[in-house]
XYZ file of C-alpha atoms in Angstrom:
165
model
C -32.401 18.824 39.517
C -34.175 15.926 41.008
C -33.434 15.677 44.681
C -33.124 12.279 46.845
C -37.121 12.707 47.150
C -37.933 13.254 43.847
C -36.087 9.785 43.101
C -37.067 7.963 45.535
C -40.776 9.146 44.456
C -40.359 7.774 41.235
C -38.806 4.705 41.357
C -42.023 4.043 43.586
C -43.929 5.080 40.978
C -41.750 2.328 38.623
C -42.273 -0.174 41.409
C -45.861 0.228 41.042
C -45.769 0.374 36.999
C -43.940 -2.939 36.960
C -46.468 -4.488 39.431
C -49.540 -3.287 36.968
C -48.248 -4.164 34.102
C -47.151 -7.111 35.460
C -50.650 -8.430 36.081
C -52.766 -7.058 33.060
C -50.157 -7.921 30.543
C -48.033 -10.291 31.733
C -45.894 -11.661 28.749
C -44.481 -8.630 28.134
C -41.160 -9.191 29.648
C -38.886 -6.546 27.938
C -40.886 -4.005 29.800
C -40.796 -4.977 33.299
C -36.902 -5.980 32.811
C -37.041 -2.269 31.113
C -39.315 -0.974 34.240
C -36.974 -2.392 36.726
C -33.747 -1.016 35.503
C -35.294 2.016 35.450
C -36.423 1.425 39.348
C -32.612 0.796 40.228
C -31.435 4.742 37.579
C -33.696 5.926 40.239
C -32.017 4.085 42.731
C -29.072 5.228 41.805
C -29.437 8.441 41.729
C -31.086 9.376 44.958
C -27.953 8.261 45.504
C -25.774 11.007 43.980
C -27.939 13.656 45.039
C -27.841 12.590 48.840
C -24.203 11.879 49.457
C -22.872 14.407 46.948
C -26.389 16.793 45.642
C -24.597 15.400 42.309
C -27.406 15.394 39.304
C -25.153 13.256 36.228
C -26.914 12.886 32.661
C -25.184 9.825 31.138
C -25.590 6.117 32.451
C -21.730 5.859 32.321
C -21.610 8.831 34.232
C -23.970 7.646 37.213
C -21.570 4.085 36.818
C -18.615 5.855 37.330
C -19.493 7.754 40.365
C -21.269 4.822 41.808
C -17.882 2.593 41.585
C -15.352 5.215 42.525
C -13.646 4.574 45.635
C -12.782 7.984 46.227
C -16.685 9.916 45.740
C -18.874 9.624 48.659
C -21.646 8.044 47.105
C -19.215 4.242 45.785
C -21.466 1.376 46.376
C -20.376 -1.572 47.157
C -18.957 -3.902 44.471
C -21.983 -6.698 44.685
C -24.703 -3.515 44.298
C -22.877 -2.442 41.971
C -22.005 -5.281 40.074
C -26.433 -6.396 40.467
C -27.125 -2.230 38.593
C -25.019 -3.170 36.098
C -26.681 -6.924 35.277
C -29.924 -4.965 35.296
C -28.444 -1.900 33.046
C -27.635 -5.346 30.593
C -29.987 -7.158 30.779
C -32.291 -3.845 29.994
C -30.107 -3.024 26.677
C -30.680 -6.431 25.587
C -34.843 -5.864 26.260
C -34.747 -2.317 24.680
C -32.271 -3.430 21.562
C -32.346 -7.071 21.648
C -28.718 -7.422 21.672
C -26.513 -9.591 23.571
C -26.297 -8.959 27.450
C -22.516 -8.389 26.764
C -21.831 -5.539 24.586
C -18.520 -7.476 24.280
C -20.260 -10.119 21.822
C -20.798 -9.197 18.229
C -24.994 -8.841 17.609
C -25.891 -10.648 14.292
C -28.045 -12.186 16.354
C -31.522 -11.230 17.680
C -31.481 -11.453 21.168
C -35.708 -11.860 22.752
C -36.366 -11.187 26.492
C -38.086 -13.756 28.023
C -39.310 -14.730 31.318
C -36.189 -15.897 32.724
C -34.531 -12.999 32.163
C -37.556 -10.496 33.936
C -36.546 -13.743 37.262
C -32.572 -12.729 36.795
C -33.520 -9.295 36.877
C -36.190 -9.086 39.804
C -32.861 -10.625 41.899
C -30.540 -7.867 40.833
C -34.018 -5.041 41.642
C -34.571 -6.631 45.145
C -30.423 -6.995 45.933
C -30.162 -3.286 44.843
C -33.837 -2.738 47.115
C -32.881 -4.477 50.467
C -29.573 -2.237 49.892
C -31.438 0.351 50.004
C -33.516 -0.119 52.648
C -30.839 -0.490 54.733
C -28.442 1.523 53.885
C -31.171 4.969 53.360
C -33.382 3.344 55.905
C -36.231 3.428 52.376
C -39.332 0.907 52.929
C -41.109 -0.184 49.834
C -43.747 -2.207 49.196
C -44.171 -5.482 47.695
C -45.040 -6.037 44.568
C -46.858 -8.842 42.727
C -45.852 -9.876 40.014
C -46.831 -12.072 37.324
C -44.114 -14.474 36.537
C -43.530 -18.265 37.386
C -40.301 -18.638 37.441
C -40.047 -16.081 40.626
C -42.499 -18.205 42.420
C -39.277 -20.311 43.482
C -37.346 -17.586 44.162
C -36.910 -16.345 47.766
C -37.207 -12.556 46.964
C -38.387 -9.471 49.796
C -39.874 -7.435 47.060
C -41.407 -9.351 45.173
C -43.403 -12.347 45.041
C -46.139 -14.190 42.015
C -48.892 -13.118 42.404
C -50.506 -16.053 42.696
C -49.498 -16.477 45.930
C -50.421 -15.040 48.877
C -49.053 -11.276 49.960
C -46.498 -11.422 52.878
C -45.193 -8.691 55.165
């Protein structure tokens, strides 16, 4: 099973892929949202591996462990909510369904730049938590999405702005 470090390495690789995809094929909002989610998936699995040597195979089991107040790997509600929101955005991107799985899927729901903005905002919250909680650092990623230009994000910047930090 993958270790804490292996999951962190994969999360960082996925961040690099996210930045490269954004700059080379910038209108692939669906893939960028999906990559953002899988960065978070590896971070959450790293936490489970680190805290309790847990290695789950389903997204549902990971969420149960992360939200269970009796587990040492429980994360704060704000981080859990960001993670679930990111998962829902990714599901929308992958399956063209509504972010809320309770809403019937009679309509196609495509992914646009505004969804990437939401995904990056949620991922930024998660990355910041892991930096503090686990003493990690992540390279700031250039993203070609004008919608993030007005946001203050710690781990992402609009590709045409100067790289700071």
